[in-house]
């Protein structure tokens, strides 16, 4: 039976607990908020509990006008109808725990903020959203160093060759030279890293042309794994490009995590670098920006000196960050046009930019989307399927997967079980290990040729269940000795907690291998950023887990030759077009699907839209 919560004194938030509903933390926060008033209002407590629940799912706020009058929680045995919008907003306006949008003028701290659009925030998220919008718009409008146009055009011609006026990589380079802030978005294989290396070369040439000293360049990524990938890519790209050796040598290769760049403190939520103690850099490049949540992005931008350039690289269509916010997606928006004035400037420099008189975003001139894939041809199955996913076209996606004439995408053959297939792929690796004659680098190359990805973490079709089943399959094949779990040669391990002393970070993946000097002992080997490896005694490792199968979220920032995507037999709210697109584009050559064909089309059509006010905030502070 559905109930009305407001202002019913018999209504109990505790009755809304359950899967995909409220948890104990949500209820505790609701009681805390209600305690600000002598006579608590159930509508205010409900809003606080719902906000806590939604921020745990990645939203920055709740939109009271959109949520009003809805039945919630869905599929709950005792759902409620949420209050009418104006009634709900009026109750929150009167609550002592809720500040108005201009809370800076309020001397009293209040844990919630209600903005002028009817969105309710945790105080910290409203603050970070507002400050990020102000900082980015200010950086976007700040005047960059004067560009030597003849030097720029010479560099563009040399580095981009015969690219035409509509080439998006060429356009991105010009935007990054003319602005202190640039976003370059694009899917795998669209040349984001290639473009940014050329941009760094052009910026260094400009500094040399002015007779200025070399700018201090920092390269960063959200995770250690993404940092290693960017480092390897930059090393390859800069070696192949036509530039003076002095310029080549000035392009750095070292990439650090954002937490290390900002100076994270193990026992503190604060960073060493902030607005009062900015980073000593002139140019910052951040890769895999889609993985950066609102809090980290806001604090990163705060720590940049006013003169510094910021270049964000990422794929706006990928899964958003694990924590709250979808910052890169919010910043890119539709990302289709430039302002008329800036388009004329680009046109004068030989780049054609789409334009209209009114842009949807005040930072539209900073955004370039690379739309040509150099990895997947127009005929390649992965590329075509990725485009269908992004369009939300489930019917076309299913047709592509089912068509034997479309290469590299297919369902797992017949009734073959996912764990058995994965074990057969990993068997080649484990067969090489006892001999210990194969170099560590080759063992990692073999391991990274295939990965099993899961949409879920728990359950038979999640990471935990699948890793156990893969291990059992390998035991039956005689590749893992019985009774040796979890300490056996060939076990892949993923770090799940940062250890700054060992320089091992959440998401790093290593292999347990026999010690070269004592084959009876195991060492845990992890790749470094310079194509080398480090070995640790397993007992020294921070929290970790087996990683034959990993979640799609954990796979972000990685690429594999082949992947197997394991989907559950029943619907799960976490599965969406963004998750499927992210999984699919981890594969360079082949993607196999294991799961219910009947549900896949609906999952592709389902889009996750995190609730945020960042787009509005950008316009309001402009």
Coordinates of C-alpha atoms in Angstrom, one line a residue:
X1 CA 0.0 0.0 0.0
X2 CA 1.4 3.4 -1.0
X3 CA 1.6 6.1 1.8
X4 CA 1.8 9.8 1.9
X5 CA 4.8 11.0 4.0
X6 CA 3.9 14.6 4.5
X7 CA 3.1 15.7 7.1
X8 CA 2.0 12.4 8.4
X9 CA 3.2 11.9 12.0
X10 CA 2.9 8.1 11.6
X11 CA 5.2 8.0 8.7
X12 CA 8.5 6.1 9.3
X13 CA 11.6 6.5 7.2
X14 CA 12.8 3.1 8.6
X15 CA 10.1 1.4 6.6
X16 CA 11.9 2.6 3.4
X17 CA 15.1 0.6 4.0
X18 CA 16.1 -2.1 1.6
X19 CA 17.9 -2.9 -1.6
X20 CA 18.0 0.2 -3.9
X21 CA 16.4 2.2 -1.1
X22 CA 17.5 3.8 2.1
X23 CA 20.4 2.4 4.2
X24 CA 21.5 3.1 7.8
X25 CA 23.7 6.0 6.8
X26 CA 20.8 7.7 5.0
X27 CA 18.6 7.3 8.1
X28 CA 21.3 8.6 10.4
X29 CA 21.7 11.7 8.3
X30 CA 18.0 12.3 8.1
X31 CA 17.8 12.2 11.9
X32 CA 20.7 14.7 12.1
X33 CA 19.0 17.1 9.8
X34 CA 15.6 16.8 11.5
X35 CA 17.3 17.6 14.8
X36 CA 17.9 21.2 13.7
X37 CA 14.2 22.0 14.3
X38 CA 12.3 21.8 17.5
X39 CA 9.4 20.3 15.6
X40 CA 10.8 18.2 12.8
X41 CA 9.0 18.0 9.5
X42 CA 8.8 14.6 7.9
X43 CA 9.2 16.2 4.4
X44 CA 12.6 17.7 5.4
X45 CA 13.8 14.4 6.9
X46 CA 12.6 12.6 3.8
X47 CA 14.5 15.0 1.5
X48 CA 17.7 14.6 3.6
X49 CA 17.4 10.8 3.5
X50 CA 16.8 10.8 -0.3
X51 CA 19.7 13.2 -0.9
X52 CA 22.0 11.0 1.1
X53 CA 20.9 8.0 -0.9
X54 CA 21.3 9.7 -4.3
X55 CA 24.7 11.2 -3.6
X56 CA 25.8 7.7 -2.7
X57 CA 24.7 6.7 -6.2
X58 CA 26.7 9.5 -7.8
X59 CA 24.2 12.4 -8.1
X60 CA 25.4 15.8 -6.8
X61 CA 21.9 16.9 -5.7
X62 CA 18.2 16.0 -6.0
X63 CA 15.9 18.0 -8.2
X64 CA 12.8 18.4 -6.1
X65 CA 10.6 19.5 -9.0
X66 CA 11.5 16.3 -11.0
X67 CA 11.2 14.0 -8.0
X68 CA 7.9 15.5 -6.7
X69 CA 4.8 13.3 -6.8
X70 CA 6.8 10.2 -7.8
X71 CA 6.3 6.8 -6.3
X72 CA 9.5 5.8 -4.4
X73 CA 11.3 3.5 -3.9
X74 CA 10.4 1.5 -7.0
X75 CA 9.8 -2.2 -6.5
X76 CA 9.6 -1.7 -2.7
X77 CA 6.9 -3.5 -0.7
X78 CA 5.7 -0.3 0.9
X79 CA 6.5 2.6 -1.4
X80 CA 5.4 6.2 -0.8
X81 CA 4.4 9.1 -3.0
X82 CA 6.9 11.9 -2.7
X83 CA 5.5 15.4 -1.7
X84 CA 4.2 17.9 -4.3
X85 CA 7.0 20.2 -5.5
X86 CA 6.0 23.5 -4.0
X87 CA 4.9 22.0 -0.8
X88 CA 8.2 20.2 -0.5
X89 CA 10.3 23.3 -1.4
X90 CA 8.3 25.5 1.1
X91 CA 8.9 23.0 3.9
X92 CA 12.7 23.0 3.2
X93 CA 12.8 26.8 2.9
X94 CA 11.5 27.0 6.5
X95 CA 13.9 24.3 7.9
X96 CA 16.8 25.4 10.0
X97 CA 19.1 22.9 8.4
X98 CA 18.7 24.3 4.9
X99 CA 20.5 27.4 3.5
X100 CA 19.5 29.4 0.5
X101 CA 21.6 29.6 -2.6
X102 CA 23.3 32.8 -1.3
X103 CA 24.5 31.0 1.8
X104 CA 27.7 33.0 1.9
X105 CA 25.7 35.8 3.6
X106 CA 24.5 33.3 6.3
X107 CA 26.7 33.3 9.4
X108 CA 25.3 29.9 10.5
X109 CA 26.5 26.7 9.0
X110 CA 23.7 24.6 7.6
X111 CA 24.3 21.1 6.1
X112 CA 21.9 21.5 3.2
X113 CA 21.6 24.1 0.4
X114 CA 18.4 24.7 -1.7
X115 CA 19.2 26.6 -4.9
X116 CA 17.0 28.8 -7.0
X117 CA 16.2 25.9 -9.4
X118 CA 14.7 23.7 -6.7
X119 CA 17.8 21.5 -6.3
X120 CA 18.8 20.3 -2.9
X121 CA 22.5 19.8 -2.2
X122 CA 24.8 18.7 0.6
X123 CA 26.6 21.9 1.6
X124 CA 30.1 20.6 0.4
X125 CA 28.8 19.7 -3.1
X126 CA 27.1 23.0 -3.6
X127 CA 30.4 24.8 -2.6
X128 CA 32.6 22.6 -4.9
X129 CA 30.2 23.0 -7.8
X130 CA 30.0 26.8 -7.4
X131 CA 33.8 27.2 -7.0
X132 CA 34.6 24.9 -9.9
X133 CA 32.2 26.8 -12.2
X134 CA 33.7 30.2 -11.1
X135 CA 37.3 29.0 -11.5
X136 CA 36.8 27.4 -14.9
X137 CA 34.9 30.3 -16.4
X138 CA 37.6 32.8 -15.1
X139 CA 40.3 30.6 -16.6
X140 CA 38.5 30.3 -19.9
X141 CA 38.1 34.1 -20.1
X142 CA 41.7 34.9 -19.0
X143 CA 44.0 36.1 -21.7
X144 CA 46.6 33.6 -22.8
X145 CA 50.1 34.7 -23.8
X146 CA 50.2 36.3 -27.3
X147 CA 50.7 33.7 -30.0
X148 CA 53.3 34.1 -32.7
X149 CA 50.9 33.1 -35.5
X150 CA 53.7 32.5 -38.1
X151 CA 55.5 30.2 -35.7
X152 CA 52.2 28.5 -34.9
X153 CA 51.3 27.9 -38.5
X154 CA 54.7 26.5 -39.2
X155 CA 54.4 24.1 -36.3
X156 CA 50.9 23.1 -37.3
X157 CA 52.0 22.4 -40.9
X158 CA 54.9 20.3 -39.7
X159 CA 53.1 18.3 -37.0
X160 CA 49.7 17.9 -38.7
X161 CA 50.9 17.6 -42.3
X162 CA 48.2 17.8 -44.9
X163 CA 45.3 17.7 -42.4
X164 CA 42.4 19.7 -43.9
X165 CA 40.7 22.8 -42.3
X166 CA 38.0 20.6 -40.7
X167 CA 40.5 18.2 -39.0
X168 CA 39.5 18.0 -35.3
X169 CA 43.0 17.3 -34.0
X170 CA 44.3 20.4 -35.7
X171 CA 41.4 22.4 -34.3
X172 CA 42.0 21.1 -30.8
X173 CA 45.7 22.2 -31.1
X174 CA 44.7 25.7 -32.0
X175 CA 42.1 25.9 -29.2
X176 CA 44.7 24.8 -26.7
X177 CA 47.2 27.4 -27.9
X178 CA 44.8 30.3 -27.9
X179 CA 43.1 29.4 -24.5
X180 CA 44.3 28.8 -21.0
X181 CA 41.7 26.0 -20.7
X182 CA 40.9 23.3 -23.2
X183 CA 39.0 20.0 -23.2
X184 CA 39.7 17.4 -25.8
X185 CA 37.2 14.6 -25.8
X186 CA 37.1 11.5 -27.9
X187 CA 36.7 7.7 -27.9
X188 CA 39.6 5.3 -27.9
X189 CA 41.8 5.6 -31.0
X190 CA 40.8 9.1 -31.9
X191 CA 44.3 10.5 -31.2
X192 CA 43.9 12.4 -27.9
X193 CA 47.4 11.6 -26.7
X194 CA 48.9 12.2 -30.1
X195 CA 47.2 15.6 -30.2
X196 CA 48.3 16.6 -26.8
X197 CA 52.0 15.8 -27.5
X198 CA 51.8 18.0 -30.5
X199 CA 50.2 20.7 -28.4
X200 CA 53.0 20.5 -25.9
X201 CA 55.6 20.8 -28.7
X202 CA 53.8 23.9 -30.1
X203 CA 53.7 25.5 -26.6
X204 CA 57.4 24.8 -26.1
X205 CA 58.1 26.3 -29.5
X206 CA 56.1 29.4 -28.6
X207 CA 58.1 29.8 -25.4
X208 CA 61.4 29.4 -27.2
X209 CA 60.3 31.9 -29.8
X210 CA 59.6 34.5 -27.1
X211 CA 62.9 33.8 -25.5
X212 CA 61.2 32.7 -22.4
X213 CA 62.3 29.8 -20.2
X214 CA 60.8 26.4 -20.7
X215 CA 57.4 26.1 -19.1
X216 CA 57.0 23.7 -16.2
X217 CA 54.7 20.9 -17.5
X218 CA 52.9 18.4 -15.3
X219 CA 51.1 15.3 -16.6
X220 CA 48.6 13.5 -14.4
X221 CA 45.8 10.9 -14.4
X222 CA 43.2 9.8 -11.8
X223 CA 44.8 6.3 -11.2
X224 CA 48.2 4.8 -11.3
X225 CA 47.1 2.4 -14.1
X226 CA 46.0 5.3 -16.2
X227 CA 49.2 7.2 -15.4
X228 CA 51.3 4.3 -16.6
X229 CA 49.3 4.1 -19.9
X230 CA 49.7 7.8 -20.6
X231 CA 53.4 7.7 -19.8
X232 CA 54.0 4.9 -22.3
X233 CA 51.8 6.6 -24.9
X234 CA 53.6 9.9 -24.6
X235 CA 57.0 8.2 -24.9
X236 CA 56.0 6.5 -28.1
X237 CA 54.4 9.6 -29.6
X238 CA 57.1 12.1 -29.0
X239 CA 59.7 9.8 -30.4
X240 CA 57.9 9.6 -33.7
X241 CA 57.0 13.3 -34.3
X242 CA 59.1 15.8 -36.3
X243 CA 60.5 18.3 -33.9
X244 CA 63.8 19.7 -32.7
X245 CA 65.6 17.5 -30.2
X246 CA 65.5 20.4 -27.7
X247 CA 61.7 20.4 -27.9
X248 CA 61.5 16.6 -27.8
X249 CA 63.7 16.5 -24.7
X250 CA 61.6 19.2 -23.0
X251 CA 58.3 17.2 -23.3
X252 CA 58.1 15.3 -20.0
X253 CA 57.3 11.6 -19.8
X254 CA 56.7 11.2 -16.1
X255 CA 53.0 11.0 -15.2
X256 CA 51.7 11.0 -11.6
X257 CA 48.3 10.4 -10.1
X258 CA 46.2 13.5 -9.2
X259 CA 46.4 12.7 -5.5
X260 CA 50.2 12.6 -5.7
X261 CA 50.3 15.8 -7.8
X262 CA 48.2 17.6 -5.2
X263 CA 50.2 16.2 -2.3
X264 CA 47.7 13.8 -0.6
X265 CA 48.3 13.2 3.1
X266 CA 47.7 9.6 4.2
X267 CA 45.8 10.6 7.4
X268 CA 44.1 13.7 6.1
X269 CA 41.4 14.7 3.6
X270 CA 43.4 17.8 2.8
X271 CA 46.0 18.2 0.1
X272 CA 49.4 20.0 0.4
X273 CA 48.6 22.2 -2.7
X274 CA 45.5 24.4 -2.7
X275 CA 44.5 27.9 -3.5
X276 CA 46.9 29.3 -0.9
X277 CA 49.7 27.0 -1.9
X278 CA 49.3 26.5 -5.7
X279 CA 51.2 24.0 -7.8
X280 CA 54.5 25.3 -9.2
X281 CA 53.6 24.6 -12.8
X282 CA 52.7 26.4 -16.0
X283 CA 50.9 23.6 -18.0
X284 CA 48.8 20.7 -16.6
X285 CA 47.5 17.9 -18.8
X286 CA 45.0 15.5 -17.1
X287 CA 44.2 12.3 -18.9
X288 CA 41.0 10.1 -18.3
X289 CA 39.2 13.2 -17.0
X290 CA 35.8 11.3 -17.1
X291 CA 37.0 9.4 -14.0
X292 CA 37.6 12.6 -12.0
X293 CA 34.7 13.4 -9.5
X294 CA 33.5 16.9 -8.6
X295 CA 35.4 17.2 -5.3
X296 CA 38.8 16.2 -6.8
X297 CA 38.3 18.4 -9.9
X298 CA 37.3 21.4 -7.9
X299 CA 40.4 21.0 -5.6
X300 CA 42.6 20.4 -8.6
X301 CA 41.5 23.6 -10.3
X302 CA 41.8 25.6 -7.1
X303 CA 45.5 24.5 -6.8
X304 CA 46.4 25.8 -10.3
X305 CA 48.1 29.1 -10.4
X306 CA 46.2 31.8 -12.4
X307 CA 48.6 31.8 -15.3
X308 CA 48.7 28.0 -15.8
X309 CA 47.1 26.3 -18.8
X310 CA 44.8 23.3 -18.1
X311 CA 44.2 20.7 -20.7
X312 CA 41.7 17.9 -19.9
X313 CA 41.6 14.7 -22.0
X314 CA 38.9 12.1 -21.8
X315 CA 35.9 10.4 -23.3
X316 CA 32.7 12.2 -22.3
X317 CA 30.6 9.1 -23.3
X318 CA 32.4 6.8 -20.8
X319 CA 31.2 5.9 -17.3
X320 CA 31.3 8.9 -15.0
X321 CA 33.5 8.8 -11.8
X322 CA 32.8 6.4 -9.0
X323 CA 32.3 9.3 -6.6
X324 CA 29.6 11.9 -7.1
X325 CA 29.4 14.0 -10.3
X326 CA 29.8 13.6 -14.0
X327 CA 32.1 16.6 -14.4
X328 CA 33.5 15.9 -17.9
X329 CA 30.1 15.2 -19.4
X330 CA 28.7 18.4 -17.7
X331 CA 31.6 20.5 -19.0
X332 CA 31.3 19.2 -22.6
X333 CA 27.6 19.4 -22.9
X334 CA 26.5 19.0 -26.5
X335 CA 29.9 20.3 -27.6
X336 CA 29.0 21.1 -31.2
X337 CA 29.6 24.8 -31.8
X338 CA 31.9 27.7 -31.0
X339 CA 31.1 31.4 -30.5
X340 CA 31.1 33.5 -33.7
X341 CA 34.1 35.6 -32.5
X342 CA 36.3 32.7 -31.6
X343 CA 35.3 30.8 -34.8
X344 CA 36.5 33.8 -36.9
X345 CA 39.8 33.7 -35.0
X346 CA 40.2 30.0 -35.8
X347 CA 39.2 30.5 -39.4
X348 CA 41.9 33.2 -39.8
X349 CA 44.4 30.6 -38.7
X350 CA 43.2 28.0 -41.2
X351 CA 40.8 25.9 -39.0
X352 CA 37.2 25.5 -39.7
X353 CA 35.0 25.6 -36.6
X354 CA 31.2 25.1 -36.5
X355 CA 29.5 28.2 -35.0
X356 CA 26.3 29.8 -34.1
X357 CA 25.5 33.2 -32.5
X358 CA 24.4 31.8 -29.2
X359 CA 26.4 29.0 -27.6
X360 CA 24.8 26.7 -25.0
X361 CA 27.7 27.0 -22.6
X362 CA 30.1 29.9 -21.7
X363 CA 33.0 27.5 -22.0
X364 CA 31.9 26.1 -25.4
X365 CA 35.0 27.6 -27.0
X366 CA 37.2 25.4 -24.9
X367 CA 35.7 22.0 -26.0
X368 CA 36.8 20.0 -29.0
X369 CA 35.4 16.5 -29.7
X370 CA 37.6 14.2 -31.8
X371 CA 35.2 12.1 -33.9
X372 CA 37.5 10.1 -36.2
X373 CA 38.8 6.7 -34.9
X374 CA 42.2 5.6 -36.2
X375 CA 41.8 2.3 -34.4
X376 CA 38.4 1.1 -35.7
X377 CA 37.5 1.5 -39.3
X378 CA 33.9 2.3 -40.4
X379 CA 33.5 -1.4 -41.1
X380 CA 35.0 -2.7 -37.9
X381 CA 32.5 -4.3 -35.6
X382 CA 33.7 -2.6 -32.4
X383 CA 33.6 0.8 -33.9
X384 CA 30.1 0.4 -35.4
X385 CA 28.8 -1.2 -32.2
X386 CA 30.3 1.6 -30.1
X387 CA 28.5 4.2 -32.2
X388 CA 25.2 2.3 -31.9
X389 CA 25.6 2.2 -28.1
X390 CA 26.2 6.0 -28.0
X391 CA 23.1 6.6 -30.0
X392 CA 21.1 4.3 -27.7
X393 CA 20.2 2.2 -30.7
X394 CA 19.7 -1.2 -29.1
X395 CA 18.1 -2.8 -32.2
X396 CA 21.1 -2.0 -34.5
X397 CA 23.5 -3.1 -31.7
X398 CA 21.9 -6.5 -31.5
X399 CA 21.9 -6.9 -35.3
X400 CA 25.6 -6.2 -35.4
X401 CA 26.4 -8.7 -32.7
X402 CA 24.3 -11.4 -34.2
X403 CA 25.6 -10.9 -37.8
X404 CA 28.5 -13.4 -38.5
X405 CA 29.7 -11.1 -41.3
X406 CA 30.4 -8.3 -38.7
X407 CA 33.9 -9.0 -37.4
X408 CA 35.2 -8.9 -33.8
X409 CA 31.9 -8.7 -31.9
X410 CA 29.8 -11.8 -31.0
X411 CA 28.1 -13.8 -28.3
X412 CA 30.1 -16.4 -26.5
X413 CA 29.7 -19.6 -28.5
X414 CA 26.8 -21.8 -27.8
X415 CA 26.3 -22.8 -24.1
X416 CA 30.0 -22.2 -23.2
X417 CA 30.2 -21.0 -19.7
X418 CA 32.0 -17.7 -19.1
X419 CA 34.4 -19.0 -16.4
X420 CA 35.4 -21.9 -18.6
X421 CA 36.1 -19.7 -21.5
X422 CA 38.1 -17.2 -19.4
X423 CA 40.1 -20.0 -17.8
X424 CA 41.0 -21.3 -21.3
X425 CA 42.3 -17.8 -22.2
X426 CA 44.4 -17.6 -19.0
X427 CA 45.7 -21.1 -19.3
X428 CA 48.4 -20.1 -21.8
X429 CA 49.8 -17.6 -19.3
X430 CA 49.8 -20.0 -16.4
X431 CA 51.5 -22.7 -18.5
X432 CA 54.5 -20.4 -19.0
X433 CA 55.0 -19.5 -15.4
X434 CA 56.5 -22.7 -13.8
X435 CA 59.4 -22.6 -16.3
X436 CA 60.3 -19.0 -15.2
X437 CA 62.2 -18.5 -18.4
X438 CA 59.7 -16.0 -19.9
X439 CA 60.5 -12.4 -19.1
X440 CA 58.2 -10.6 -16.7
X441 CA 57.3 -8.1 -19.5
X442 CA 56.2 -10.9 -21.8
X443 CA 54.1 -12.5 -19.0
X444 CA 52.3 -9.1 -18.5
X445 CA 51.8 -8.7 -22.2
X446 CA 50.2 -12.2 -22.4
X447 CA 48.0 -11.3 -19.4
X448 CA 46.9 -8.0 -20.8
X449 CA 45.9 -9.6 -24.1
X450 CA 42.6 -10.7 -22.5
X451 CA 40.4 -9.6 -19.7
X452 CA 37.1 -10.7 -18.3
X453 CA 34.9 -7.7 -17.4
X454 CA 31.8 -7.8 -15.2
X455 CA 29.0 -5.3 -14.8
X456 CA 28.5 -6.3 -11.2
X457 CA 30.7 -6.9 -8.3
X458 CA 28.7 -9.3 -6.2
X459 CA 26.9 -12.5 -7.0
X460 CA 27.5 -15.5 -9.3
X461 CA 27.9 -13.2 -12.4
X462 CA 29.9 -10.6 -10.5
X463 CA 33.6 -10.2 -10.1
X464 CA 33.7 -12.1 -6.8
X465 CA 31.8 -15.2 -8.0
X466 CA 33.5 -15.3 -11.4
X467 CA 37.0 -15.1 -10.0
X468 CA 36.2 -18.1 -7.8
X469 CA 34.8 -20.1 -10.7
X470 CA 37.8 -19.2 -12.9
X471 CA 40.2 -20.4 -10.2
X472 CA 38.2 -23.7 -9.8
X473 CA 38.5 -24.2 -13.6
X474 CA 42.2 -23.6 -13.5
X475 CA 42.6 -26.1 -10.6
X476 CA 40.8 -28.7 -12.6
X477 CA 43.2 -28.1 -15.5
X478 CA 46.1 -28.6 -13.0
X479 CA 47.4 -25.0 -13.4
X480 CA 46.7 -24.0 -9.8
X481 CA 47.8 -26.5 -7.1
X482 CA 44.9 -27.7 -4.9
X483 CA 45.0 -26.0 -1.5
X484 CA 47.2 -23.1 -2.7
X485 CA 44.6 -20.4 -3.0
X486 CA 45.1 -17.5 -2.5
X487 CA 48.9 -17.7 -2.8
X488 CA 49.8 -19.4 -6.1
X489 CA 52.0 -18.5 -9.1
X490 CA 50.1 -16.7 -11.8
X491 CA 47.5 -15.1 -9.5
X492 CA 46.7 -11.6 -10.8
X493 CA 46.0 -9.2 -7.9
X494 CA 44.4 -5.7 -7.9
X495 CA 45.2 -3.2 -5.2
X496 CA 42.1 -1.8 -3.5
X497 CA 43.6 0.7 -1.1
X498 CA 46.3 3.3 -1.7
X499 CA 49.7 2.8 -0.1
X500 CA 51.8 5.9 -0.6
X501 CA 54.9 4.4 1.0
X502 CA 55.0 1.4 -1.5
X503 CA 53.6 3.6 -4.3
X504 CA 50.9 1.1 -5.0
X505 CA 47.5 2.6 -5.7
X506 CA 43.8 1.5 -6.0
X507 CA 43.4 -0.2 -9.3
X508 CA 47.0 -1.2 -9.9
X509 CA 47.3 -4.8 -11.1
X510 CA 50.2 -7.1 -10.6
X511 CA 51.1 -10.8 -10.9
X512 CA 52.3 -13.3 -8.3
X513 CA 55.4 -15.0 -9.8
X514 CA 58.1 -17.3 -8.5
X515 CA 61.2 -15.5 -7.1
X516 CA 64.0 -15.7 -9.6
X517 CA 66.5 -16.6 -6.9
X518 CA 64.2 -18.9 -4.9
X519 CA 61.4 -20.4 -7.1
X520 CA 59.7 -21.7 -3.9
X521 CA 58.9 -18.2 -2.9
X522 CA 56.5 -15.8 -4.5
X523 CA 56.9 -12.2 -5.4
X524 CA 54.2 -9.7 -6.5
X525 CA 55.3 -7.9 -9.6
X526 CA 53.9 -4.6 -10.7
X527 CA 54.7 -2.5 -13.8
X528 CA 56.3 0.9 -13.3
X529 CA 55.9 3.9 -15.5
X530 CA 59.2 3.5 -17.3
X531 CA 58.5 0.1 -18.8
X532 CA 60.1 -1.6 -15.8
X533 CA 58.7 -3.7 -12.9
X534 CA 58.9 -3.7 -9.1
X535 CA 58.6 -6.8 -6.9
X536 CA 57.1 -7.0 -3.4
X537 CA 56.8 -9.7 -0.8
X538 CA 53.1 -10.6 -0.9
X539 CA 52.8 -10.1 2.8
X540 CA 53.6 -6.4 2.3
X541 CA 50.8 -5.7 -0.2
X542 CA 48.0 -3.4 0.9
X543 CA 44.4 -4.6 0.6
X544 CA 44.0 -6.4 -2.7
X545 CA 41.8 -9.0 -4.5
X546 CA 42.1 -11.5 -7.3
X547 CA 41.8 -9.9 -10.8
X548 CA 41.2 -12.5 -13.5
X549 CA 37.8 -10.7 -13.7
X550 CA 37.4 -7.0 -12.9
X551 CA 34.5 -4.6 -13.0
X552 CA 34.0 -2.4 -16.0
X553 CA 34.5 0.6 -13.6
X554 CA 38.0 -0.7 -12.7
X555 CA 38.8 -1.3 -16.3
X556 CA 38.7 2.4 -17.2
X557 CA 42.0 3.7 -18.3
X558 CA 43.0 0.2 -19.6
X559 CA 43.0 -1.5 -23.0
X560 CA 43.1 -5.2 -23.9
X561 CA 43.3 -7.1 -27.2
X562 CA 40.2 -9.2 -26.4
X563 CA 37.6 -8.9 -23.7
X564 CA 34.7 -11.0 -22.5
X565 CA 31.9 -9.0 -21.0
X566 CA 29.8 -11.0 -18.5
X567 CA 26.3 -9.7 -17.9
X568 CA 23.8 -11.1 -15.4
X569 CA 20.7 -13.0 -16.4
X570 CA 18.3 -10.5 -14.8
X571 CA 18.1 -6.7 -15.0
X572 CA 20.4 -4.6 -12.8
X573 CA 20.0 -0.8 -12.5
X574 CA 23.8 -0.3 -12.8
X575 CA 23.8 -1.6 -16.4
X576 CA 23.4 1.2 -18.9
X577 CA 24.6 2.4 -22.3
X578 CA 27.6 4.2 -20.7
X579 CA 28.7 1.0 -18.9
X580 CA 28.4 -1.1 -22.1
X581 CA 30.2 1.5 -24.2
X582 CA 33.0 1.7 -21.7
X583 CA 33.4 -2.1 -21.6
X584 CA 33.3 -2.4 -25.4
X585 CA 35.9 0.3 -26.0
X586 CA 38.4 -1.4 -23.7
X587 CA 38.9 -4.0 -26.5
X588 CA 41.4 -3.3 -29.3
X589 CA 40.4 -6.4 -31.4
X590 CA 37.5 -8.4 -30.1
X591 CA 34.6 -8.2 -27.7
X592 CA 32.6 -11.3 -26.7
X593 CA 29.3 -11.0 -24.8
X594 CA 28.0 -13.5 -22.2
X595 CA 24.5 -12.9 -21.0
X596 CA 20.8 -12.5 -21.9
X597 CA 20.3 -11.3 -25.5
X598 CA 16.8 -10.2 -24.6
X599 CA 17.9 -7.6 -22.1
X600 CA 20.9 -6.1 -24.0
X601 CA 18.9 -3.9 -26.3
X602 CA 17.1 -2.3 -23.3
X603 CA 20.3 -1.8 -21.4
X604 CA 21.8 0.1 -24.4
X605 CA 18.7 2.3 -24.6
X606 CA 19.0 3.1 -20.9
X607 CA 21.0 6.2 -20.1
X608 CA 22.4 7.2 -16.7
X609 CA 22.0 10.9 -16.1
X610 CA 23.5 12.1 -12.9
X611 CA 21.7 15.0 -11.4
X612 CA 23.9 18.1 -11.3
X613 CA 23.6 21.9 -11.5
X614 CA 27.1 22.4 -13.0
X615 CA 25.9 23.4 -16.4
X616 CA 23.5 26.0 -14.9
X617 CA 26.3 27.2 -12.6
X618 CA 28.6 27.8 -15.5
X619 CA 26.0 30.1 -17.1
X620 CA 25.2 31.9 -13.8
X621 CA 28.8 32.9 -13.0
X622 CA 29.7 33.8 -16.6

